XYZ file of C-alpha atoms in Angstrom:
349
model
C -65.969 -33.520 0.315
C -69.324 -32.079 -0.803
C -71.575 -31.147 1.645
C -75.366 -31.935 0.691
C -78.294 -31.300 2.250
C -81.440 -34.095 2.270
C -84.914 -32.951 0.867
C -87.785 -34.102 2.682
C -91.492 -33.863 1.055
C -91.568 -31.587 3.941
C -89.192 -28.953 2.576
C -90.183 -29.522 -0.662
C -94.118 -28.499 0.159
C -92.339 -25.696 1.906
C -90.323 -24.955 -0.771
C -93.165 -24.573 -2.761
C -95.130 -22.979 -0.528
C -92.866 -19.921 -0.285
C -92.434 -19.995 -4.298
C -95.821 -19.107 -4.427
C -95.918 -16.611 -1.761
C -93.442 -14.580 -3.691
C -95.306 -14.618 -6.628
C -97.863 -12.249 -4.609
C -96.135 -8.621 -5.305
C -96.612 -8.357 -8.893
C -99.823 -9.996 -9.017
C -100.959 -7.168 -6.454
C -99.322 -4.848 -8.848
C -101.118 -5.391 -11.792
C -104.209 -6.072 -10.298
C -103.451 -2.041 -8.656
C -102.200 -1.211 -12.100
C -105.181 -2.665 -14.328
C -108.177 -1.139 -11.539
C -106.827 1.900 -11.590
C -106.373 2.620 -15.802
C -109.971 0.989 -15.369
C -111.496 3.293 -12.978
C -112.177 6.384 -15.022
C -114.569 4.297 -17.850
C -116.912 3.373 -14.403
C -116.399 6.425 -12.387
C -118.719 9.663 -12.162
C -116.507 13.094 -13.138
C -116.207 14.409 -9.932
C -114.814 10.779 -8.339
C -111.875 10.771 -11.731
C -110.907 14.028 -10.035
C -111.174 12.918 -6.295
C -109.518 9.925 -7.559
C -106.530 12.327 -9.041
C -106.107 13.978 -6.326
C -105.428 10.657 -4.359
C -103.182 9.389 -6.657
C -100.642 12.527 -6.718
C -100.846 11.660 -2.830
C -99.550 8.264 -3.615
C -96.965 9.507 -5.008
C -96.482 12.134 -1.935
C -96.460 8.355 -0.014
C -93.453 6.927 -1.931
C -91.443 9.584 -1.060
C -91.947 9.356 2.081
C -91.543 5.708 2.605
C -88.444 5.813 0.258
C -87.085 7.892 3.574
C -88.526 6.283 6.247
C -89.474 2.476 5.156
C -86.070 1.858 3.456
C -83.915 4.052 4.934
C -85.284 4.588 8.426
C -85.143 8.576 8.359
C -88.149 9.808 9.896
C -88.674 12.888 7.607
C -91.686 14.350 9.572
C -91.888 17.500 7.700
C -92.218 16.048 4.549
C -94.742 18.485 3.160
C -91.908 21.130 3.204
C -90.884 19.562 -0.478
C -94.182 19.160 -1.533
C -95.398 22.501 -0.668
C -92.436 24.374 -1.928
C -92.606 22.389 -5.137
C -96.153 23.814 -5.179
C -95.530 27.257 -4.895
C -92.406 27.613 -7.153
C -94.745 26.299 -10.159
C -97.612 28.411 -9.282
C -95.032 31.652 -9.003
C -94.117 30.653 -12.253
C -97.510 30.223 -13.831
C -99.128 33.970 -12.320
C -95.449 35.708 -12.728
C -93.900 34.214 -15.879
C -96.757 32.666 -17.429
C -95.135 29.313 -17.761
C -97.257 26.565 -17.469
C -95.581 24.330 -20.399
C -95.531 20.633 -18.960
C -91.763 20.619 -20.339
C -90.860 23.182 -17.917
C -93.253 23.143 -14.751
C -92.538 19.455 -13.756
C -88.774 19.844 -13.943
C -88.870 22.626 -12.063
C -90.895 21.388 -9.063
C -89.041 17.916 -9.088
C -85.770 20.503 -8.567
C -87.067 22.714 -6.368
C -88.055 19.442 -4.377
C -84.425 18.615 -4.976
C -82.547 21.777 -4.016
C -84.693 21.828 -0.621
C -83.708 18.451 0.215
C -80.485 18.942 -0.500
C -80.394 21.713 1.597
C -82.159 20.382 4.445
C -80.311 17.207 4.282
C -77.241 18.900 4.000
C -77.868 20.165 7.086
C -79.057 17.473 9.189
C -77.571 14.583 7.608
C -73.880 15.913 6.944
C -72.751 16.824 10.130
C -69.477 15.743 11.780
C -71.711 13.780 13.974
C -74.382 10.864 13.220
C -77.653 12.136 13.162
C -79.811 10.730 15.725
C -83.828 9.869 14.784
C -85.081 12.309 16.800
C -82.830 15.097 15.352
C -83.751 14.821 11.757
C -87.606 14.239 12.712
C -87.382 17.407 14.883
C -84.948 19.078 12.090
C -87.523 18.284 9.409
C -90.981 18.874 11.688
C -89.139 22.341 12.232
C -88.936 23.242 8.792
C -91.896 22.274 7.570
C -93.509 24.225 10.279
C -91.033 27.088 9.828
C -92.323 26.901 5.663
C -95.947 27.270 6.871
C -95.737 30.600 8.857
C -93.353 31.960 5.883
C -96.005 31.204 3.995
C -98.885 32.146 5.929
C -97.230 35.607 6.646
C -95.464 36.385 3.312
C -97.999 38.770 1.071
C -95.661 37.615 -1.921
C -97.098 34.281 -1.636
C -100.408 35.385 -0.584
C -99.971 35.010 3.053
C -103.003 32.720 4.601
C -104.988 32.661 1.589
C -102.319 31.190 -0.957
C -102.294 32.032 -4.779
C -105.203 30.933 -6.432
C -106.211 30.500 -9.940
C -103.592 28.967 -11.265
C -103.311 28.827 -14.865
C -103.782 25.345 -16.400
C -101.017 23.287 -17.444
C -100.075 23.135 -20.845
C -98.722 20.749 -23.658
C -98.350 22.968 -26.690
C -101.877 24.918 -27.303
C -103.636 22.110 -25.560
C -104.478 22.827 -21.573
C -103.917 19.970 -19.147
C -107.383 20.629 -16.974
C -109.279 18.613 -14.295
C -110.765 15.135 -15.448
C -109.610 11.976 -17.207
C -106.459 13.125 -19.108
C -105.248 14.660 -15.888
C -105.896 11.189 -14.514
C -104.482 9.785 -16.669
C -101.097 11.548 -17.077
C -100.970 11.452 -12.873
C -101.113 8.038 -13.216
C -97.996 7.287 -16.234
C -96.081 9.643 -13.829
C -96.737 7.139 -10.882
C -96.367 4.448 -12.668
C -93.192 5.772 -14.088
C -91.462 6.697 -10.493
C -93.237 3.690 -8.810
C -90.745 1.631 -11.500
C -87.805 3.812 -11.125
C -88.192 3.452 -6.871
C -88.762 -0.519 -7.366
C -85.273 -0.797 -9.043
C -83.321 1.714 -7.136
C -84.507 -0.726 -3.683
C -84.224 -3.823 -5.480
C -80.439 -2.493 -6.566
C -77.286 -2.607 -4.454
C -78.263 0.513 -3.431
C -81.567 -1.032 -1.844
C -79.602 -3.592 -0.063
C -77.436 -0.936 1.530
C -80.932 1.377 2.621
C -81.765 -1.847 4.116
C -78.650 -2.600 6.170
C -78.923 0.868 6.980
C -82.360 0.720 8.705
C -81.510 -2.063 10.619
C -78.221 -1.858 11.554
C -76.474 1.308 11.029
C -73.528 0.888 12.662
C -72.802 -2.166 11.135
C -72.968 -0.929 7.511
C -70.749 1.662 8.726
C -68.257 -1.052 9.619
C -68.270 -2.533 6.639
C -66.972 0.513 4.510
C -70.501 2.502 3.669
C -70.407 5.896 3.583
C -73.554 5.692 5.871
C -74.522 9.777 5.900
C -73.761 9.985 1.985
C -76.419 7.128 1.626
C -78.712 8.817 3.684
C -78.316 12.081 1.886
C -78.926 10.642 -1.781
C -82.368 8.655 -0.604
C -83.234 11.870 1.024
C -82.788 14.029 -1.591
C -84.254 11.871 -4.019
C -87.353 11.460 -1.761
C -87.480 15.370 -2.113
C -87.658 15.720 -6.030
C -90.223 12.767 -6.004
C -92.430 14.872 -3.402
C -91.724 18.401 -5.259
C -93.228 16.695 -8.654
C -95.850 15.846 -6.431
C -96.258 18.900 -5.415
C -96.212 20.525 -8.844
C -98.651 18.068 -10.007
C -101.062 18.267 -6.687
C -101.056 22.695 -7.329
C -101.941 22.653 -11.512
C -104.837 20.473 -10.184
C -106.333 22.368 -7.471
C -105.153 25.378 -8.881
C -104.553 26.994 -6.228
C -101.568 26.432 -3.553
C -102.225 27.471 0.229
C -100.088 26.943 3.585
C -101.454 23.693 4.736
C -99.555 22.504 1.784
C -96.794 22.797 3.891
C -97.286 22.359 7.076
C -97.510 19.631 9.887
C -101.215 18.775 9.164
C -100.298 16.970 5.305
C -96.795 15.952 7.078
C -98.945 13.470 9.563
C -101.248 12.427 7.093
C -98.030 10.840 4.480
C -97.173 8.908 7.793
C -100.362 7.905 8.569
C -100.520 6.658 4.451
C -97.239 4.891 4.526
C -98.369 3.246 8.370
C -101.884 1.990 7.296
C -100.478 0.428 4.049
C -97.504 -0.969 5.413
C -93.782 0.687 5.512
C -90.958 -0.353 3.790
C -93.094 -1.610 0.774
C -94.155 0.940 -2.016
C -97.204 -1.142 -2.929
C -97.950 -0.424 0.611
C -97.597 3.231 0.630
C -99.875 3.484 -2.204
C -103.028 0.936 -1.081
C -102.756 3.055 2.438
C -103.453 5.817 0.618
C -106.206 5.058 -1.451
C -107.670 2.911 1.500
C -107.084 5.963 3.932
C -108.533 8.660 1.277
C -111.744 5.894 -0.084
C -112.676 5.323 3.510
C -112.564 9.158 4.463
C -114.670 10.174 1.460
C -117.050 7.130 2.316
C -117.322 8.751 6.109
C -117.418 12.119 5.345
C -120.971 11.537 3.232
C -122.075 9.099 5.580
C -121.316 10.193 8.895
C -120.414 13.661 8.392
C -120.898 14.843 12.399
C -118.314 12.062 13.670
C -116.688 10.351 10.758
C -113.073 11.888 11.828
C -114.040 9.953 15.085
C -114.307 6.451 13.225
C -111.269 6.908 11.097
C -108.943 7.249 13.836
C -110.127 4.558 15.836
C -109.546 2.175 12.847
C -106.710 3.811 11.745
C -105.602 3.166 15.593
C -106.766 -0.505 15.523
C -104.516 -1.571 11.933
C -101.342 0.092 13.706
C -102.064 -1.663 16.890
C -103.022 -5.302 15.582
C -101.060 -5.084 12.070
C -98.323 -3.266 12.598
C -96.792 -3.942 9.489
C -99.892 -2.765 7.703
C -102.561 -4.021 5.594
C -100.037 -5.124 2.685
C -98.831 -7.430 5.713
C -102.343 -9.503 5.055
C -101.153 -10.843 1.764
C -97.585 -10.442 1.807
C -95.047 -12.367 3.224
C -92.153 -10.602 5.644
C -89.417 -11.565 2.601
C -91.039 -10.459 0.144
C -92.326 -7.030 2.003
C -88.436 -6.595 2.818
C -87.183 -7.991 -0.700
C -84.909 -11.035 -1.646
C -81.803 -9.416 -2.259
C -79.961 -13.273 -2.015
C -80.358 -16.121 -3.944
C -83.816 -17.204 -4.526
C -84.959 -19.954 -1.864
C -84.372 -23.588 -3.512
C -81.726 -22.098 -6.089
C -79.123 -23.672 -6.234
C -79.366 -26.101 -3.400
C -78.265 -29.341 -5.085
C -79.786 -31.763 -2.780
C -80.415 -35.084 -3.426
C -82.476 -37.474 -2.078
């Protein structure tokens, strides 16, 4: 016998309800998308290259919520790929004077790689299960360990860095500062914002999610759970070392903090404010973290650190899912990995 299930107006209005509620994430996206290849036609020259800047953190963001909002791996030395990524480039732009686009992006999305890899390696491949507390203490520790390298290294230029950075290059024509930069920053984001969107929409994605919230259980059912953890890991690492490449030709100049804890808390504090586990997320907390610091900073400059953590304090505390959480609902923040609600449901009347 066929089992069928009655519809109700009431189901139906929720039905449709929902429908429309999931129709929410791309709209957000494009509306992102289409504000932000608007915003250097409206903005002043020195906002195109604040606004830069802020988008090669959004990409820092992803790759940390690829980690911690899929995967649940609280990388909290994140900066440690980032910064690395930074100074490999800038070695090779004063020492080998290569500053070809072709070459210098590569290499800081592998460097980004290889230190994941090797950082993963060792806290994710152990005999044992790595606890939380572990890999955030393994990774704090080697960000932190990166930093004083750094800071006390004259190769690298100990506490002041290696400035002047040649600009990048495409051919004879120099990548600099301003709207091409921009512009190029963004395609990349775009670009790796696409590439994250399928990998946690994938199979893959559905096993990152069973993973965060029940490890033990995707164990059971035949998942090589440290394996998985390794790959989002290290490809979390070459997303942050092309960040990092990017974030150094821009500045040009790398320096310590680049590395350290400081940058480390400030990706969490993106990825919290915007919402976790939702790359859309990871990016409006970062523009909303960095719009409302510059807005403080010229307003308030005596106490405008002061403001920004209290409201930073008050959207963990009262939206703990973040401020994507306002317009988004839990499914689609999570993703519909199933069939889609009302598919297939052949009831009748």
């Amino acid at each position: 016998m066929t089992e069928t299930t009655q519809t109700t107006p009431l189901s139906l209005s929720l039905r449709a309800s929902r429908s429309r509620r999931l129709q929410m994430l791309p709209i957000i996206e494009i509306v992102v998308l289409v504000i932000g290849a608007l915003l250097p036609l409206v903005l002043k020259d020195y906002l195109t290259v604040y606004a830069t800047r802020v988008l090669i953190l959004c990409l820092f963001a992803l790759s940390f919520d690829l980690v911690w909002g899929y995967a649940g791996i609280m990388s909290f030395g994140q900066a440690v790929f980032f910064g690395t990524a930074g100074y490999g480039v800038a070695l090779l732009a004063r020492d080998l004077g290569v500053t070809s686009i072709l070459l210098v992006l590569p290499a800081g999305l592998l460097i980004g790689l290889a230190f994941a890899l090797l950082l993963g390696g060792f806290l994710l491949l152990g005999r044992h299960p790595s606890s939380v507390i572990f890999v955030s203490l393994g990774t704090l520790t080697g960000s932190y360990a990166a930093d004083r390298v750094a800071r006390g290294w004259y190769y690298l230029g100990g506490q002041n860095g290696i400035p002047s950075i040649p600009p990048m290059s495409l051919g004879s024509y120099d990548i600099t500062e301003g709207p091409v930069y921009y512009y190029l920053t963004l395609g990349i984001l775009v670009l790796v914002y696409l590439l994250c969107r399928f990998l946690v929409r994938s199979q893959f994605g559905l096993a990152l999610a069973g993973l965060r919230e029940n490890e033990q259980r995707i164990a059971f059912v035949g998942y090589q759970v440290q394996r998985l953890k390794a790959i989002i890991f290290s490809f979390a690492g070459a997303v942050a070392g092309l960040a990092g490449s990017l974030y150094a030709f821009h500045e040009g100049f790398v320096w310590p903090n680049m590395l350290g804890v400081v940058i480390s808390t400030q990706v969490v504090l993106y990825v919290l404010f915007g919402g976790s586990g939702t790359l859309i997320g990871a990016v409006i907390g970062t523009v909303a973290i960095e719009a409302v610091s510059f807005w403080l900073s010229n307003s308030y400059q005596d106490i405008w650190p002061i403001i920004l953590g209290v409201l930073l304090l008050l959207v963990i505390l009262f939206r703990p899912a973040g401020l994507i959480s306002l317009v988004l609902s839990e499914r689609e923040r999570v993703g519909n990995f199933g069939r889609p609600p009302g598919k297939g449901d052949h009831g009748s009347s």
